Amino acid sequence: MIKINENYLKLQASYLFSTVAKKISAFSEKNPGREIIRLGIGDATRALPPACIAAFHRAVDEMADDATFRGYGPEQGYLFLREKIAENDFAARGAEVNADEIFISDGAKCDTGNFQEILSTDISIAIPDPVYPVYVDTNVMAGRTGAAVNGRFENLIYMECTDQNDYIPKIPEEPVDLVYLCFPNNPTGATITKEALGQWVDWATKNKALILYDAAYEAFIRDDAMVKSIYEIPGARKVAVEFRSFSKTAGFTGTRCAFTVVPKECMAYDAAGTAHSLHSLWNRRHSTKFNGVSYPVQRAAEAVYTPQGKKEAAQIIAGYMTNADRIRREMDDLGYAYVGGQHSPYVWIDAKTDSWNLFDRLLNEAGVVCTPGAGFGTCGTRHIRLSAFNSHQNVETAMNRIREAMKGS
Ligand code: MLT
């Protein structure tokens, strides 16, 4: 008899953004013609930078000619892209990352979800609450947790992030082997200081622990003095893996291109305490299970690092951040406390009411989609997340409609 992986039965409902999408479809069916403004999932709405499009076209033309056609590429990604990343994203900021420590992939969601596969199933894990649900669900699927009780899985250590600690998780007192950190944070938009991140690196070094650092939103940091990569912190190469993406940086959500950095000094241990290189293990996994991102997409991503590509990507991000400013201004006027939106496309709003109820109300009364905070953890049950990914005009209209719907609530 064929049997299922019963860990899947422990998962709560469906994936957050699928549930939201289903609710939107149901609403649209009932209200045909009603215009909906989506400030829910963080999906790019602006076209790819023209420099990327031009590179994309050139690469497609190469694929059309036997003389320049390319078949399977290296699973780890083409060196032309990995070298540009190492130089521009890391060396330029004084962080040591070599091109062969960068693994190109089709998304930070997949990489943050898959990385746990190369780690033991009996490790202790700490995750922030609220949190990007992929970190939790993939560990549930792998059998590292017990059942969900009142919205929290047994055997996971939840680090509460609230206004009491400026939404920065506190280093756990109990033994922890693996911690997930994300800055600028999804969903809260909070950022971390170099000093606080340094404390995490020191903690991981002392405890032979590993930090999975999700930096998918680093491009939204407006102050260049703030920390963008964990490798700006001395010692991080030994204890941290970093995830990045072109999705939000350059609008690749539909095009798919991301990367994971696994420094060669980064170690994890077997039962006898012998150290093993995570780089080798990830390389083994990646080359077995992944066949690389398509050549034209990698050429398009490479163009992000040309002077023109950098300028165009920065303009797109600045446009989204103008939206974030508009959302923050509206929340100030309405008297709602919030975090984020300063160095992040997300604004995390303390709505002081049940988040799914408010989601339904905003959808029904304002025709605006937010993301209910409950989907990110119990600390989000009274919050909503608004995303800045949309046109200025739509954000303006959405704010006017939200003002009407939230007034007096
Ligand atoms: C989000 O809205 O949280 C993100 O778009 C989800 C993702 O990147 O997978």
Short mmCIF file of C-alpha atoms and ligand atoms in Angstrom, two decimals:
data_model
loop_
_atom_site.label_atom_id
_atom_site.label_comp_id
_atom_site.label_asym_id
_atom_site.label_seq_id
_atom_site.Cartn_x
_atom_site.Cartn_y
_atom_site.Cartn_z
CA MET A 1 0.00 0.00 0.00
CA ILE A 2 1.34 3.37 -0.98
CA LYS A 3 1.61 5.68 2.03
CA ILE A 4 1.76 9.43 2.35
CA ASN A 5 4.21 11.59 4.23
CA GLU A 6 1.92 12.18 7.21
CA ASN A 7 3.80 15.32 8.16
CA TYR A 8 1.80 17.02 5.41
CA LEU A 9 -1.35 16.37 7.42
CA LYS A 10 0.01 18.62 10.17
CA LEU A 11 0.08 21.65 7.86
CA GLN A 12 -2.45 24.35 8.61
CA ALA A 13 -5.04 25.07 5.90
CA SER A 14 -3.51 25.95 2.54
CA TYR A 15 -0.50 28.15 1.83
CA LEU A 16 -1.31 31.71 2.97
CA PHE A 17 -1.19 33.35 -0.43
CA SER A 18 -3.27 30.55 -2.00
CA THR A 19 -5.97 31.15 0.61
CA VAL A 20 -5.90 34.87 -0.13
CA ALA A 21 -6.05 34.20 -3.89
CA LYS A 22 -9.08 31.92 -3.41
CA LYS A 23 -10.90 34.61 -1.42
CA ILE A 24 -10.19 37.17 -4.14
CA SER A 25 -11.53 34.81 -6.84
CA ALA A 26 -14.68 34.15 -4.82
CA PHE A 27 -15.18 37.90 -4.35
CA SER A 28 -14.65 38.61 -8.06
CA GLU A 29 -17.12 35.92 -9.03
CA LYS A 30 -19.76 37.45 -6.75
CA ASN A 31 -18.93 41.01 -7.79
CA PRO A 32 -18.19 40.94 -11.50
CA GLY A 33 -16.78 44.21 -12.76
CA ARG A 34 -15.78 45.45 -9.29
CA GLU A 35 -12.23 46.75 -9.53
CA ILE A 36 -9.85 45.27 -6.95
CA ILE A 37 -6.56 46.86 -5.92
CA ARG A 38 -4.00 44.31 -4.78
CA LEU A 39 -1.70 45.34 -1.95
CA GLY A 40 -1.45 41.75 -0.73
CA ILE A 41 1.24 39.45 -2.09
CA GLY A 42 4.49 41.24 -2.84
CA ASP A 43 4.35 40.81 -6.58
CA ALA A 44 6.14 43.25 -8.88
CA THR A 45 3.83 45.32 -11.09
CA ARG A 46 6.38 47.41 -12.99
CA ALA A 47 7.93 46.06 -16.22
CA LEU A 48 11.45 44.65 -16.17
CA PRO A 49 14.20 47.29 -16.52
CA PRO A 50 14.77 48.03 -20.25
CA ALA A 51 18.45 47.01 -19.88
CA CYS A 52 17.28 43.53 -18.76
CA ILE A 53 14.79 43.29 -21.61
CA ALA A 54 17.48 44.18 -24.18
CA ALA A 55 19.81 41.50 -22.72
CA PHE A 56 16.94 39.02 -22.64
CA HIS A 57 16.23 39.64 -26.37
CA ARG A 58 19.89 39.29 -27.30
CA ALA A 59 20.11 35.97 -25.44
CA VAL A 60 16.93 34.67 -27.07
CA ASP A 61 18.47 35.50 -30.46
CA GLU A 62 21.56 33.50 -29.48
CA MET A 63 19.31 30.53 -28.76
CA ALA A 64 17.87 30.87 -32.28
CA ASP A 65 21.19 30.20 -33.99
CA ASP A 66 23.05 26.85 -33.96
CA ALA A 67 26.34 28.71 -33.66
CA THR A 68 25.41 30.41 -30.38
CA PHE A 69 22.72 28.06 -29.04
CA ARG A 70 23.21 26.77 -25.47
CA GLY A 71 21.86 23.54 -24.03
CA TYR A 72 22.19 22.57 -20.37
CA GLY A 73 24.04 25.24 -18.44
CA PRO A 74 25.94 24.75 -15.19
CA GLU A 75 23.45 23.83 -12.43
CA GLN A 76 25.10 26.42 -10.17
CA GLY A 77 24.57 29.17 -12.72
CA TYR A 78 26.73 30.79 -15.37
CA LEU A 79 29.97 32.31 -14.14
CA PHE A 80 29.20 35.59 -15.97
CA LEU A 81 26.31 36.18 -13.54
CA ARG A 82 27.95 34.77 -10.42
CA GLU A 83 31.00 36.99 -10.94
CA LYS A 84 28.86 40.13 -11.33
CA ILE A 85 26.96 39.28 -8.14
CA ALA A 86 30.16 38.68 -6.15
CA GLU A 87 31.64 41.94 -7.34
CA ASN A 88 28.60 44.23 -7.06
CA ASP A 89 26.55 42.84 -4.19
CA PHE A 90 29.39 41.80 -1.92
CA ALA A 91 32.94 42.99 -2.76
CA ALA A 92 31.62 46.54 -3.34
CA ARG A 93 30.35 46.51 0.27
CA GLY A 94 33.51 45.00 1.74
CA ALA A 95 31.94 41.56 2.13
CA GLU A 96 33.90 38.50 1.04
CA VAL A 97 31.87 36.22 -1.22
CA ASN A 98 33.47 34.33 -4.08
CA ALA A 99 31.68 33.63 -7.34
CA ASP A 100 31.85 29.87 -6.76
CA GLU A 101 30.02 30.28 -3.44
CA ILE A 102 26.96 31.64 -5.28
CA PHE A 103 24.25 29.25 -6.48
CA ILE A 104 21.82 30.70 -9.03
CA SER A 105 18.27 29.42 -8.66
CA ASP A 106 14.70 30.14 -9.66
CA GLY A 107 13.64 31.72 -6.39
CA ALA A 108 14.42 32.53 -2.78
CA LYS A 109 11.16 30.82 -1.80
CA CYS A 110 12.48 27.51 -3.17
CA ASP A 111 15.94 27.98 -1.68
CA THR A 112 14.80 29.03 1.80
CA GLY A 113 12.36 26.12 1.67
CA ASN A 114 14.81 23.54 0.36
CA PHE A 115 17.92 24.34 2.34
CA GLN A 116 16.71 22.47 5.44
CA GLU A 117 16.92 19.21 3.43
CA ILE A 118 20.66 19.00 3.96
CA LEU A 119 20.32 19.38 7.75
CA SER A 120 19.47 16.72 10.30
CA THR A 121 15.82 16.18 11.17
CA ASP A 122 16.53 16.30 14.91
CA ILE A 123 17.88 19.84 15.17
CA SER A 124 16.19 22.54 17.24
CA ILE A 125 14.89 25.46 15.23
CA ALA A 126 14.02 29.02 16.15
CA ILE A 127 11.82 31.13 13.92
CA PRO A 128 10.49 34.63 14.34
CA ASP A 129 6.77 35.20 14.84
CA PRO A 130 5.46 36.72 12.54
CA VAL A 131 7.36 34.89 9.83
CA TYR A 132 7.37 34.12 6.10
CA PRO A 133 5.36 30.85 6.23
CA VAL A 134 7.71 28.92 3.92
CA TYR A 135 10.35 28.55 6.68
CA VAL A 136 7.82 26.89 8.99
CA ASP A 137 5.90 24.76 6.50
CA THR A 138 8.99 23.20 4.94
CA ASN A 139 10.22 22.10 8.36
CA VAL A 140 6.78 20.70 9.14
CA MET A 141 6.88 18.74 5.85
CA ALA A 142 10.32 17.39 6.80
CA GLY A 143 8.98 16.10 10.11
CA ARG A 144 10.91 18.40 12.43
CA THR A 145 7.82 19.54 14.31
CA GLY A 146 4.96 18.06 16.27
CA ALA A 147 1.35 18.97 15.76
CA ALA A 148 0.01 22.51 15.55
CA VAL A 149 -1.52 23.60 18.82
CA ASN A 150 -3.30 26.97 18.88
CA GLY A 151 -1.55 28.05 15.70
CA ARG A 152 1.96 27.03 16.79
CA PHE A 153 3.86 23.85 16.00
CA GLU A 154 5.31 21.77 18.80
CA ASN A 155 9.12 21.55 18.77
CA LEU A 156 9.61 24.93 17.13
CA ILE A 157 10.92 27.83 19.18
CA TYR A 158 8.99 30.98 18.34
CA MET A 159 10.77 34.32 18.78
CA GLU A 160 8.07 36.91 19.20
CA CYS A 161 8.60 40.15 17.29
CA THR A 162 6.37 42.92 18.55
CA ASP A 163 6.50 46.64 19.18
CA GLN A 164 8.00 45.72 22.58
CA ASN A 165 11.27 44.67 20.93
CA ASP A 166 11.07 46.83 17.80
CA TYR A 167 10.19 43.66 15.88
CA ILE A 168 13.73 42.28 16.29
CA PRO A 169 13.84 38.70 17.64
CA LYS A 170 15.62 38.13 20.92
CA ILE A 171 18.38 35.54 20.95
CA PRO A 172 16.82 32.39 22.48
CA GLU A 173 17.99 31.23 25.88
CA GLU A 174 17.38 27.56 25.14
CA PRO A 175 19.68 25.52 22.86
CA VAL A 176 19.02 26.22 19.18
CA ASP A 177 20.84 24.80 16.15
CA LEU A 178 19.16 26.67 13.33
CA VAL A 179 17.65 30.12 13.16
CA TYR A 180 15.84 31.89 10.32
CA LEU A 181 16.34 35.64 10.07
CA CYS A 182 14.98 37.96 7.39
CA PHE A 183 15.94 41.64 7.02
CA PRO A 184 14.42 43.90 5.84
CA ASN A 185 11.78 41.68 7.29
CA ASN A 186 8.91 40.00 5.57
CA PRO A 187 6.22 40.61 6.79
CA THR A 188 7.03 43.45 9.22
CA GLY A 189 9.42 45.52 7.11
CA ALA A 190 11.61 45.98 10.22
CA THR A 191 15.36 46.35 9.74
CA ILE A 192 18.25 45.24 11.94
CA THR A 193 21.36 47.18 12.94
CA LYS A 194 24.86 45.93 12.23
CA GLU A 195 25.41 45.63 15.96
CA ALA A 196 22.33 43.47 16.57
CA LEU A 197 23.15 41.25 13.60
CA GLY A 198 26.69 40.96 14.96
CA GLN A 199 25.24 39.58 18.20
CA TRP A 200 23.45 36.88 16.23
CA VAL A 201 26.68 35.96 14.42
CA ASP A 202 28.56 35.78 17.76
CA TRP A 203 25.79 33.63 19.21
CA ALA A 204 25.85 31.24 16.22
CA THR A 205 29.67 31.01 16.40
CA LYS A 206 29.61 30.16 20.12
CA ASN A 207 26.85 27.58 19.68
CA LYS A 208 27.97 26.02 16.39
CA ALA A 209 24.56 27.03 15.09
CA LEU A 210 23.53 28.09 11.59
CA ILE A 211 21.74 31.28 10.49
CA LEU A 212 19.64 31.14 7.34
CA TYR A 213 19.57 34.82 6.40
CA ASP A 214 16.90 35.93 3.94
CA ALA A 215 17.98 39.22 2.37
CA ALA A 216 15.49 39.20 -0.51
CA TYR A 217 14.48 42.80 0.26
CA GLU A 218 17.93 44.35 0.77
CA ALA A 219 17.55 46.58 -2.31
CA PHE A 220 14.83 48.55 -0.52
CA ILE A 221 17.25 49.77 2.17
CA ARG A 222 17.48 53.50 1.50
CA ASP A 223 20.39 54.23 3.86
CA ASP A 224 23.62 52.88 2.42
CA ALA A 225 25.23 52.78 5.86
CA MET A 226 22.79 50.08 6.99
CA VAL A 227 23.74 46.41 6.80
CA LYS A 228 22.61 44.72 3.58
CA SER A 229 24.42 41.41 3.73
CA ILE A 230 25.19 39.27 6.75
CA TYR A 231 28.69 38.85 5.31
CA GLU A 232 29.38 42.47 6.22
CA ILE A 233 29.66 41.06 9.76
CA PRO A 234 33.05 39.51 10.61
CA GLY A 235 32.76 35.77 11.23
CA ALA A 236 29.47 35.37 9.35
CA ARG A 237 31.04 33.29 6.59
CA LYS A 238 31.40 30.42 9.06
CA VAL A 239 27.83 30.41 10.35
CA ALA A 240 25.48 31.93 7.78
CA VAL A 241 23.87 31.17 4.45
CA GLU A 242 22.29 34.13 2.63
CA PHE A 243 19.36 34.15 0.22
CA ARG A 244 18.81 36.87 -2.36
CA SER A 245 16.45 37.38 -5.26
CA PHE A 246 16.01 39.44 -8.41
CA SER A 247 12.23 39.18 -7.90
CA LYS A 248 11.70 42.34 -5.92
CA THR A 249 15.02 43.99 -6.82
CA ALA A 250 14.38 44.06 -10.55
CA GLY A 251 10.85 42.77 -11.07
CA PHE A 252 11.74 39.12 -11.80
CA THR A 253 8.75 37.60 -9.96
CA GLY A 254 7.43 36.20 -13.24
CA THR A 255 10.82 35.74 -14.89
CA ARG A 256 12.40 33.82 -11.96
CA CYS A 257 15.98 34.32 -10.88
CA ALA A 258 17.52 34.30 -7.40
CA PHE A 259 20.65 33.10 -5.66
CA THR A 260 21.93 31.56 -2.46
CA VAL A 261 25.36 32.16 -0.98
CA VAL A 262 26.98 29.26 0.85
CA PRO A 263 30.51 30.22 1.93
CA LYS A 264 33.04 27.41 1.83
CA GLU A 265 33.93 27.85 5.52
CA CYS A 266 30.31 27.35 6.61
CA MET A 267 30.11 24.03 8.46
CA ALA A 268 27.55 21.69 9.97
CA TYR A 269 28.32 18.58 11.98
CA ASP A 270 27.57 14.86 11.86
CA ALA A 271 26.53 12.81 14.88
CA ALA A 272 30.18 12.23 15.80
CA GLY A 273 30.81 15.99 15.77
CA THR A 274 32.89 15.99 12.58
CA ALA A 275 32.50 19.19 10.55
CA HIS A 276 31.20 19.03 6.97
CA SER A 277 31.10 21.81 4.42
CA LEU A 278 27.55 22.98 3.72
CA HIS A 279 28.83 24.27 0.39
CA SER A 280 29.65 20.72 -0.73
CA LEU A 281 26.36 19.33 0.52
CA TRP A 282 24.30 22.09 -1.09
CA ASN A 283 26.27 21.72 -4.31
CA ARG A 284 25.50 17.99 -4.24
CA ARG A 285 21.81 18.60 -3.67
CA HIS A 286 21.57 21.44 -6.19
CA SER A 287 23.29 19.55 -8.99
CA THR A 288 21.11 16.48 -8.37
CA LYS A 289 17.75 18.21 -8.09
CA PHE A 290 18.10 21.41 -10.11
CA ASN A 291 18.97 21.98 -13.75
CA GLY A 292 19.74 25.66 -13.69
CA VAL A 293 17.94 28.86 -14.62
CA SER A 294 17.51 29.43 -18.35
CA TYR A 295 20.33 31.18 -20.20
CA PRO A 296 18.25 34.20 -21.36
CA VAL A 297 17.00 34.79 -17.81
CA GLN A 298 20.54 34.74 -16.43
CA ARG A 299 21.64 37.19 -19.14
CA ALA A 300 18.69 39.43 -18.19
CA ALA A 301 19.74 39.23 -14.52
CA GLU A 302 23.33 40.03 -15.43
CA ALA A 303 22.10 43.26 -17.04
CA VAL A 304 20.89 44.45 -13.61
CA TYR A 305 24.58 45.08 -12.86
CA THR A 306 25.29 47.28 -15.89
CA PRO A 307 25.33 51.04 -15.16
CA GLN A 308 22.05 51.42 -17.07
CA GLY A 309 20.49 48.37 -15.38
CA LYS A 310 21.46 49.67 -11.93
CA LYS A 311 19.93 53.05 -12.68
CA GLU A 312 16.69 51.56 -14.02
CA ALA A 313 16.29 49.05 -11.17
CA ALA A 314 16.90 51.83 -8.64
CA GLN A 315 14.17 53.95 -10.28
CA ILE A 316 11.68 51.08 -10.07
CA ILE A 317 12.46 50.56 -6.40
CA ALA A 318 12.23 54.29 -5.70
CA GLY A 319 8.76 54.21 -7.29
CA TYR A 320 7.62 51.43 -4.97
CA MET A 321 9.10 53.27 -2.00
CA THR A 322 7.09 56.38 -2.91
CA ASN A 323 4.06 54.10 -2.52
CA ALA A 324 5.34 52.86 0.85
CA ASP A 325 5.65 56.50 1.97
CA ARG A 326 2.08 57.16 0.85
CA ILE A 327 0.82 54.14 2.83
CA ARG A 328 2.73 55.26 5.93
CA ARG A 329 1.32 58.80 5.63
CA GLU A 330 -2.20 57.40 5.46
CA MET A 331 -1.68 55.23 8.53
CA ASP A 332 -0.25 58.25 10.40
CA ASP A 333 -3.36 60.24 9.49
CA LEU A 334 -5.66 57.41 10.53
CA GLY A 335 -3.76 56.99 13.81
CA TYR A 336 -2.66 53.39 13.27
CA ALA A 337 0.69 52.25 14.65
CA TYR A 338 2.90 50.50 12.11
CA VAL A 339 6.43 49.40 11.37
CA GLY A 340 8.21 49.04 8.04
CA GLY A 341 7.85 50.94 4.80
CA GLN A 342 11.01 52.98 5.40
CA HIS A 343 13.52 50.49 4.06
CA SER A 344 11.06 47.87 2.89
CA PRO A 345 8.09 47.54 0.53
CA TYR A 346 5.93 46.22 3.38
CA VAL A 347 4.06 48.16 6.04
CA TRP A 348 2.96 46.11 9.06
CA ILE A 349 -0.04 47.75 10.64
CA ASP A 350 -1.35 47.18 14.14
CA ALA A 351 -5.02 47.12 13.22
CA LYS A 352 -6.15 46.18 16.73
CA THR A 353 -8.77 43.87 15.32
CA ASP A 354 -8.94 40.34 13.96
CA SER A 355 -6.79 40.33 10.84
CA TRP A 356 -8.96 38.00 8.71
CA ASN A 357 -12.05 40.05 9.59
CA LEU A 358 -10.29 43.20 8.51
CA PHE A 359 -9.05 41.46 5.35
CA ASP A 360 -12.69 40.59 4.50
CA ARG A 361 -13.87 44.09 5.35
CA LEU A 362 -11.24 45.81 3.22
CA LEU A 363 -11.96 43.47 0.34
CA ASN A 364 -15.73 43.87 0.56
CA GLU A 365 -15.99 47.55 1.46
CA ALA A 366 -12.89 49.01 -0.21
CA GLY A 367 -12.08 46.46 -2.90
CA VAL A 368 -8.52 46.46 -1.55
CA VAL A 369 -6.49 43.31 -0.87
CA CYS A 370 -4.14 43.26 2.11
CA THR A 371 -2.41 40.27 3.68
CA PRO A 372 -3.91 39.24 7.03
CA GLY A 373 -1.21 39.14 9.69
CA ALA A 374 -2.56 35.88 11.16
CA GLY A 375 -1.17 34.09 8.12
CA PHE A 376 2.34 34.95 9.33
CA GLY A 377 1.91 33.71 12.90
CA THR A 378 0.07 34.28 16.15
CA CYS A 379 1.83 37.62 16.70
CA GLY A 380 0.08 38.83 13.55
CA THR A 381 -3.49 38.03 14.51
CA ARG A 382 -4.32 41.72 14.96
CA HIS A 383 -2.12 43.07 12.16
CA ILE A 384 -2.38 43.46 8.41
CA ARG A 385 0.45 43.82 5.90
CA LEU A 386 0.13 46.32 3.05
CA SER A 387 2.51 45.95 0.14
CA ALA A 388 3.84 48.87 -1.90
CA PHE A 389 3.94 46.86 -5.13
CA ASN A 390 1.46 48.64 -7.35
CA SER A 391 1.12 51.82 -9.41
CA HIS A 392 1.08 55.24 -7.70
CA GLN A 393 -2.45 55.76 -8.96
CA ASN A 394 -3.71 52.48 -7.51
CA VAL A 395 -2.03 53.09 -4.17
CA GLU A 396 -3.56 56.56 -4.01
CA THR A 397 -7.03 55.16 -4.78
CA ALA A 398 -6.52 52.31 -2.31
CA MET A 399 -5.54 54.72 0.47
CA ASN A 400 -8.61 56.85 -0.16
CA ARG A 401 -10.83 53.78 -0.05
CA ILE A 402 -9.11 52.38 3.07
CA ARG A 403 -9.57 55.76 4.79
CA GLU A 404 -13.30 55.47 4.30
CA ALA A 405 -13.42 51.82 5.39
CA MET A 406 -11.15 52.15 8.44
CA LYS A 407 -12.41 55.48 9.74
CA GLY A 408 -13.79 55.09 13.20
CA SER A 409 -12.91 51.39 13.49
C1 MLT B 1 5.17 37.95 -0.06
O1 MLT B 1 4.22 38.65 -0.45
O2 MLT B 1 5.36 37.70 1.13
C2 MLT B 1 6.10 37.41 -1.08
O3 MLT B 1 5.78 37.88 -2.34
C3 MLT B 1 6.06 35.97 -1.10
C4 MLT B 1 7.19 35.40 -1.88
O4 MLT B 1 8.12 36.10 -2.27
O5 MLT B 1 7.13 34.19 -2.07
#
